[in-house]
CSV table of C-alpha atoms and ligand atoms in Angstrom, one decimal:
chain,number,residue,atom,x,y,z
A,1,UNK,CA,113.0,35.1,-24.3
A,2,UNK,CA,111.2,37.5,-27.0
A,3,UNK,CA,109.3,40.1,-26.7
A,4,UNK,CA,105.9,39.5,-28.8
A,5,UNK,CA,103.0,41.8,-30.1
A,6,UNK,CA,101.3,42.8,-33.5
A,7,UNK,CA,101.1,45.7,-35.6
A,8,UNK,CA,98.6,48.2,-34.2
A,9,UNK,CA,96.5,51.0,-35.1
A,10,UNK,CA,97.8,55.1,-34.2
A,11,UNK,CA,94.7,56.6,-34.7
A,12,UNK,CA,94.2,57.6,-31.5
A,13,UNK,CA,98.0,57.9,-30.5
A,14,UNK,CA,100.7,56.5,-28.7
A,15,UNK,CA,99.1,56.1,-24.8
A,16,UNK,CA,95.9,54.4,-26.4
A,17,UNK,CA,98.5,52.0,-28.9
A,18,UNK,CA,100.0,50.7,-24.8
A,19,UNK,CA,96.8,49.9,-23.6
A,20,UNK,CA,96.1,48.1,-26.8
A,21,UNK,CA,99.0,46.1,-26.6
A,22,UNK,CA,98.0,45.5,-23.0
A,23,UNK,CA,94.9,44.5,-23.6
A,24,UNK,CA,96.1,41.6,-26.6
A,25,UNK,CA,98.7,40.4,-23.8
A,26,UNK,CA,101.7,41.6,-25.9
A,27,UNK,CA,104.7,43.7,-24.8
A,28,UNK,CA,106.4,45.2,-28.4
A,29,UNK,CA,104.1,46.4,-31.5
A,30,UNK,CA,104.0,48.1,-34.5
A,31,UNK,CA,102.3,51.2,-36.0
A,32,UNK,CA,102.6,53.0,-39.2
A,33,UNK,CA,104.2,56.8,-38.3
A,34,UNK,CA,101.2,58.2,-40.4
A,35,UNK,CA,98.7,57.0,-43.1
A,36,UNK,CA,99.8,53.8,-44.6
A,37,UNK,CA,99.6,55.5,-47.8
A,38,UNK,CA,101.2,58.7,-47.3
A,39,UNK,CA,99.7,61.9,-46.3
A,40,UNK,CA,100.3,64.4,-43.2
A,41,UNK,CA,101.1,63.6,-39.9
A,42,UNK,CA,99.1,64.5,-36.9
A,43,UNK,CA,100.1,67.5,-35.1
A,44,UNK,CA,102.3,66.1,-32.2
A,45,UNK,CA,101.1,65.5,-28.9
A,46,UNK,CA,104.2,65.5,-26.7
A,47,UNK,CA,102.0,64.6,-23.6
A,48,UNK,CA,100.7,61.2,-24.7
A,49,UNK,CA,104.3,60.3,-26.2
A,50,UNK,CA,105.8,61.0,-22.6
A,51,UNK,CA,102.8,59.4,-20.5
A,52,UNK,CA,103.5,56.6,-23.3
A,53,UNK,CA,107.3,56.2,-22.6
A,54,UNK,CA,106.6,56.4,-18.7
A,55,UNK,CA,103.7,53.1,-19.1
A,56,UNK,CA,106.6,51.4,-21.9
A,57,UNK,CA,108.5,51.3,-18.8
A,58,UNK,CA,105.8,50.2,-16.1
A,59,UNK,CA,104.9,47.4,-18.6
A,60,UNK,CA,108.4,46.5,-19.5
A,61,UNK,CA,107.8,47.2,-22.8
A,62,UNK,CA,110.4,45.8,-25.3
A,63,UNK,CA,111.1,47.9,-28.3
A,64,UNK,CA,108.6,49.2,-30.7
A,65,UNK,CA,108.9,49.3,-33.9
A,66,UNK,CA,107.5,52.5,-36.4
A,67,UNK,CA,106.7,51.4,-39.5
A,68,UNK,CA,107.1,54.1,-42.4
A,69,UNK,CA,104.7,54.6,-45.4
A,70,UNK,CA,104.8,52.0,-47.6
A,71,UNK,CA,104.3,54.2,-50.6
A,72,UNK,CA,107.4,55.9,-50.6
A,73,UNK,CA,110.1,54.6,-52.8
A,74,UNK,CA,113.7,55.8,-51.4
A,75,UNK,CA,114.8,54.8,-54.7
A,76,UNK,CA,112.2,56.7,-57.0
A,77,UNK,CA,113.6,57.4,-60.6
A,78,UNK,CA,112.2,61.5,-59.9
A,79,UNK,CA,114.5,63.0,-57.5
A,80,UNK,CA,111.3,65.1,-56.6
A,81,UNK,CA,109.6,61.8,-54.9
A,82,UNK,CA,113.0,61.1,-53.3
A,83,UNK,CA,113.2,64.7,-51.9
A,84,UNK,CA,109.6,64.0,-50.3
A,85,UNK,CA,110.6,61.1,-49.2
A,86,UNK,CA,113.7,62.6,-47.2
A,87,UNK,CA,111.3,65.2,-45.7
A,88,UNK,CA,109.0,62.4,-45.0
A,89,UNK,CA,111.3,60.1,-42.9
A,90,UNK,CA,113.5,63.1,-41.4
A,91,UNK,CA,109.8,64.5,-40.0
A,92,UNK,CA,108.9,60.6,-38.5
A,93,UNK,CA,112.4,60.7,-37.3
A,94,UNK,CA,112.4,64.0,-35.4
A,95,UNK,CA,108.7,63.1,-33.9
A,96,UNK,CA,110.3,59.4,-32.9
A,97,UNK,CA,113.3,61.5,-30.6
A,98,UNK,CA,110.4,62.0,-27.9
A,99,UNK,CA,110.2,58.1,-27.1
A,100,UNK,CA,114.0,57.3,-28.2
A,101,UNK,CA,115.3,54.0,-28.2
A,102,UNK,CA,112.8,51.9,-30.1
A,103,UNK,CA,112.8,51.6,-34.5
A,104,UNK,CA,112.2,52.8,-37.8
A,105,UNK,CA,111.1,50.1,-40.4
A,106,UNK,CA,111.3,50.7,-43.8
A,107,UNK,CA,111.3,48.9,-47.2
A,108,UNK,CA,114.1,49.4,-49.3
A,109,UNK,CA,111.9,50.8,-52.0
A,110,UNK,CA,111.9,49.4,-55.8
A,111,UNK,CA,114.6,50.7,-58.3
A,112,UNK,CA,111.7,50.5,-61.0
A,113,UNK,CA,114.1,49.8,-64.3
A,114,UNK,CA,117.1,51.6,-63.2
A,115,UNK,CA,118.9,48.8,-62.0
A,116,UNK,CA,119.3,47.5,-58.5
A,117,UNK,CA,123.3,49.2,-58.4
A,118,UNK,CA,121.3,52.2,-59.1
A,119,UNK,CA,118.6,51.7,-56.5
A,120,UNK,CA,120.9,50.8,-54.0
A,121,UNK,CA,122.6,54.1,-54.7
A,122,UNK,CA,119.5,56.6,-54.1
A,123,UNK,CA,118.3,54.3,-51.5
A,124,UNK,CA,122.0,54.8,-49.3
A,125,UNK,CA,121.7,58.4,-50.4
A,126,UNK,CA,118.4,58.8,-48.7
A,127,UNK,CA,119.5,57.0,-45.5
A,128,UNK,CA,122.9,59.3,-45.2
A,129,UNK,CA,120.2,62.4,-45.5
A,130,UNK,CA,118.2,60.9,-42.8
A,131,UNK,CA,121.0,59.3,-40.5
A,132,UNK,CA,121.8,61.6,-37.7
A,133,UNK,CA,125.2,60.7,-35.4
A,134,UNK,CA,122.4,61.7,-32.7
A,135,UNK,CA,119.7,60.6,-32.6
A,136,UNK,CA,118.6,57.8,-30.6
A,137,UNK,CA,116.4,55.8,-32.9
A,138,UNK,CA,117.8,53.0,-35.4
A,139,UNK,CA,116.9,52.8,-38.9
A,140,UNK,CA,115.6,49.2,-40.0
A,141,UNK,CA,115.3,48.1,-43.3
A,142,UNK,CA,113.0,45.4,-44.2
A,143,UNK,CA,114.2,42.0,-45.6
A,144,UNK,CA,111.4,41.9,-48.7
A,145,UNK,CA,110.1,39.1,-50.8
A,146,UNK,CA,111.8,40.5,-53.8
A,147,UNK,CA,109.0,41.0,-56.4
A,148,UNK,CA,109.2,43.2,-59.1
A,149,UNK,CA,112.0,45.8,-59.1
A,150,UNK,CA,111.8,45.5,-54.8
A,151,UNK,CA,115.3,45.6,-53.2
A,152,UNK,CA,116.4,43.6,-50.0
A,153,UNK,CA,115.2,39.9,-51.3
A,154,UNK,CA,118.7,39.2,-51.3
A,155,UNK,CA,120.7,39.2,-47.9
A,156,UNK,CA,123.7,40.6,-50.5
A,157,UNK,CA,121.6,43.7,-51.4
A,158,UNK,CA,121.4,44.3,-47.7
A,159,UNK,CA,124.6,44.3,-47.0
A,160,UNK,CA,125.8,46.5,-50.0
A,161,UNK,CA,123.1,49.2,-48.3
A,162,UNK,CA,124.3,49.3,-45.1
A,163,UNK,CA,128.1,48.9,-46.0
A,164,UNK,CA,127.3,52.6,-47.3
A,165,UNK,CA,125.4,54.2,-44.4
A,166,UNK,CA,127.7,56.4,-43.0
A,167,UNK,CA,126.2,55.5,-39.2
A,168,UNK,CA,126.1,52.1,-39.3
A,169,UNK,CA,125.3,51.7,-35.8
A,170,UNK,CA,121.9,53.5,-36.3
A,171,UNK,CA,121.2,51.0,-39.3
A,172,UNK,CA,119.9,47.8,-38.5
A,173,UNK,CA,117.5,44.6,-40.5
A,174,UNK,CA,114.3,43.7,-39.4
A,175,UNK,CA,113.5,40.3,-40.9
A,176,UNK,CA,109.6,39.0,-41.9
A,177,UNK,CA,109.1,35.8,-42.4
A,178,UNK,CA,106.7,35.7,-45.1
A,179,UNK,CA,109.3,38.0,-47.1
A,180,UNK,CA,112.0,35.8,-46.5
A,181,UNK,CA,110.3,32.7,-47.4
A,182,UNK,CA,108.8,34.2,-50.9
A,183,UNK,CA,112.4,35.1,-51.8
A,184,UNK,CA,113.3,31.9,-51.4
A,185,UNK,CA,115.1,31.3,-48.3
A,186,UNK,CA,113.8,28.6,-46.3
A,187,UNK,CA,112.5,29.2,-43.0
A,188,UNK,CA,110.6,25.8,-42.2
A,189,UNK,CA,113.4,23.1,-43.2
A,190,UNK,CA,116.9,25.3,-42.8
A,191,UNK,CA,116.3,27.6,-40.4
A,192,UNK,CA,119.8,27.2,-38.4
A,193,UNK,CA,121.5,27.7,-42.2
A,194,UNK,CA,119.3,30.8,-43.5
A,195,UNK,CA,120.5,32.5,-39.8
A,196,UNK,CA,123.8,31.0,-40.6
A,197,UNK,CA,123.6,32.8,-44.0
A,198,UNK,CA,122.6,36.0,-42.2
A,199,UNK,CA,125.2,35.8,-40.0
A,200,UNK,CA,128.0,35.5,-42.7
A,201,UNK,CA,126.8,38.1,-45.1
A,202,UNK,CA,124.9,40.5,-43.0
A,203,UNK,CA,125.7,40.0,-39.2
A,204,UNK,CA,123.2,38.7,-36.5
A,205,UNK,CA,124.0,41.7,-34.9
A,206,UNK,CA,122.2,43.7,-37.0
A,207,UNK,CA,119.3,41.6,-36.7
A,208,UNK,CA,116.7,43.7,-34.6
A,209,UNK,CA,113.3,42.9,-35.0
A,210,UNK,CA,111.0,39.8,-36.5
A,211,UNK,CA,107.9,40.4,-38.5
A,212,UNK,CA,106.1,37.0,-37.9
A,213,UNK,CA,103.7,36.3,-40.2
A,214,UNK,CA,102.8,32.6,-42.5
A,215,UNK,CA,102.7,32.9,-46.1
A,216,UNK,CA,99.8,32.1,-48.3
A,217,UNK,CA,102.6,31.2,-51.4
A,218,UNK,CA,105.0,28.7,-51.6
A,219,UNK,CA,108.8,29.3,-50.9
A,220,UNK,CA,110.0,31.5,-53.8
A,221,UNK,CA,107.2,32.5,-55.2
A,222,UNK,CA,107.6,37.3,-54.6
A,223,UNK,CA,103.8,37.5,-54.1
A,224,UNK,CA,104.0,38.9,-50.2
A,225,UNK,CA,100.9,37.6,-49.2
A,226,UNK,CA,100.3,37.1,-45.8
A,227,UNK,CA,98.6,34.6,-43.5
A,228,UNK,CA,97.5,34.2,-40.4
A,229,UNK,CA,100.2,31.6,-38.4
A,230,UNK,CA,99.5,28.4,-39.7
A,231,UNK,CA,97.1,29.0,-42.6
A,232,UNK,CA,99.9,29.2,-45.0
A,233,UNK,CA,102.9,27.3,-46.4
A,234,UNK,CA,105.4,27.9,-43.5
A,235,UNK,CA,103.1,26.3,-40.4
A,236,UNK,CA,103.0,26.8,-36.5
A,237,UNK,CA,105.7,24.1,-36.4
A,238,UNK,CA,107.9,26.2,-38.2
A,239,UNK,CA,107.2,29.5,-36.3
A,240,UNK,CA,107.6,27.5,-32.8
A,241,UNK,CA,111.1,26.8,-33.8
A,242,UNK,CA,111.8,30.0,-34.8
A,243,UNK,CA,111.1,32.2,-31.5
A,244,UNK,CA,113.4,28.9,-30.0
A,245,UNK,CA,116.1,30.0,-31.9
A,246,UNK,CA,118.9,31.9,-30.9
A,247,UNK,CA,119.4,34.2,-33.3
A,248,UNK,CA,116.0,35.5,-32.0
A,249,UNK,CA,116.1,36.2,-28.4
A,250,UNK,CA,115.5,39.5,-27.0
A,251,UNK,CA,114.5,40.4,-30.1
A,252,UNK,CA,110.7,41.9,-30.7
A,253,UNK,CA,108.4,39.6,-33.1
A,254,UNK,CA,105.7,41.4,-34.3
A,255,UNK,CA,102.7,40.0,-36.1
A,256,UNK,CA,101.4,41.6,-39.5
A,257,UNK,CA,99.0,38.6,-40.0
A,258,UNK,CA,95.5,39.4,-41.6
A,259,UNK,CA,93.6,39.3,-38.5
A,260,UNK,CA,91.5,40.8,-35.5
A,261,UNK,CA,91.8,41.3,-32.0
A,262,UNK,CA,91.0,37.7,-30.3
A,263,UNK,CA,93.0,36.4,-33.5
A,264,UNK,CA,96.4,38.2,-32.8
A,265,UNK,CA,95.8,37.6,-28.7
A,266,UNK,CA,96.0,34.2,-29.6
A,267,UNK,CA,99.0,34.2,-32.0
A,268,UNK,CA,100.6,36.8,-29.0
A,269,UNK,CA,99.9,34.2,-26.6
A,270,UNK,CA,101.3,31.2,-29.1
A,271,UNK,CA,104.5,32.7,-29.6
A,272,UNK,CA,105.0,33.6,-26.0
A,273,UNK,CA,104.5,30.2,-25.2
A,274,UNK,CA,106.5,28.7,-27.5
A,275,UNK,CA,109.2,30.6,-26.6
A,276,UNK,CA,110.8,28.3,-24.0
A,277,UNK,CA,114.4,29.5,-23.8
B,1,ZN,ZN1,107.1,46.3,-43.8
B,2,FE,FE1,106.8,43.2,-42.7
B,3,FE,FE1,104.7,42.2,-46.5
């Protein structure tokens, strides 16, 4: 069994993201915590994040997952972009305690020429700032396709950052598919020995969400570009076996494929029935 949805717009805030999700047949999602590129957050609306949580659980809603700005880099050479970031991430975090138990996704950031030991250093520093003993929502970071200065195309990088979060059970992986795949690890011929991999290096359980989305490079190639589920180099074949694997179930596998409305109810509905376990 998985849980399956897309990412989804806020805009119009967290009772409105439900019916969404509803109305594309899905029962997870994702949604960026403010502006993809940065910026304020909306004032919050405590009301529509409790009449939210009370429809997660009339629709048996698995996890959600928050997705972070993408434009902040946790490991910024300026300490000045790194304090915004903390401010940043502590903010979504606070907001997130009014429907707790679901995720925060971010990327790892890029160490931009100071070395990954370096970036791996600022990034754990940012997490331990973050990180509270309390709080009921786990911090994922992103598996990434590894290009340019990007940390987390490597399993190993992964693990060196969450061996130094001082709340390790807060700290979890989320793993996308096209990432994996342009890093090199492959998803389409060795699944059962890239979750094997995971499992040695990282721990399965730590696995906690899926980003499912096709890839329009080959294996290895750092571009993270996405495709809609069978219009790139990892196929529908490849995705089938995936939501059959173990390694997956329970788990929410969320879409981020270039795409509308009839075109993510229909991957929804693919993965769903796929899924035969
Ligand atoms: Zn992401
Ligand atoms: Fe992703
Ligand atoms: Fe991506």
């Amino acid at each position: 069994m998985i849980y399956a949805g897309s990412h989804i717009s806020s805009a119009k805030g967290y009772e409105a993201m439900g019916k969404q999700i509803r109305k594309l047949g899905g029962d997870t999602f994702a949604f960026f915590t403010r502006s993809p590129r940065g910026g304020r957050a909306k004032a919050l609306n405590v009301p529509d994040m409790k009449r939210f949580f009370a429809m997660a659980g009339e629709m048996e809603l698995g996890p959600v997952a928050a997705h972070a700005s993408y434009t902040l880099n946790p490991c910024a050479a300026r300490e000045d972009l790194r304090d915004f970031t903390k401010e940043t991430m502590s903010d979504d975090l606070s907001r997130l305690e009014h429907i707790p138990g679901n995720y925060y996704n971010l990327h790892p950031g890029c160490h931009v020429g100071q070395g990954k030991e370096t970036g791996i250093r600022l990034l754990a520093d940012v997490l331990n700032s973050i990180i509270r003993p309390e709080q009921h929502t786990t911090v994922l970071l992103e598996t990434m396709a590894g290009k340019g200065s990007e940390l987390g195309g490597r399993f190993e990088e992964l693990r060196e950052i969450l061996d130094r979060v001082h709340v390790p059970e807060k700290a979890g992986i989320c793993l996308d598919t096209c990432h994996v795949w342009d890093a090199g690890y492959d998803i389409v011929d060795r699944l059962d020995e890239v979750f094997a991999e995971f499992d040695r290096i990282i721990g399965l359980d730590r696995l906690k969400v899926i980003h499912v989305n096709d890839s329009k490079g080959e294996r290895g190639c750092r571009k993270d570009r996405h495709a809609r589920l069978g219009e790139g180099h990892i196929g529908r074949e490849a995705f089938g076996r995936l939501v059959n694997h173990p390694a997956v179930q329970g788990l929410p596998c969320i879409l981020e494929t270039p795409n509308d409305d009839a075109g993510w109810a229909e991957e929804i509905a693919f993965l769903k029935m796929s899924c035969r376990i």
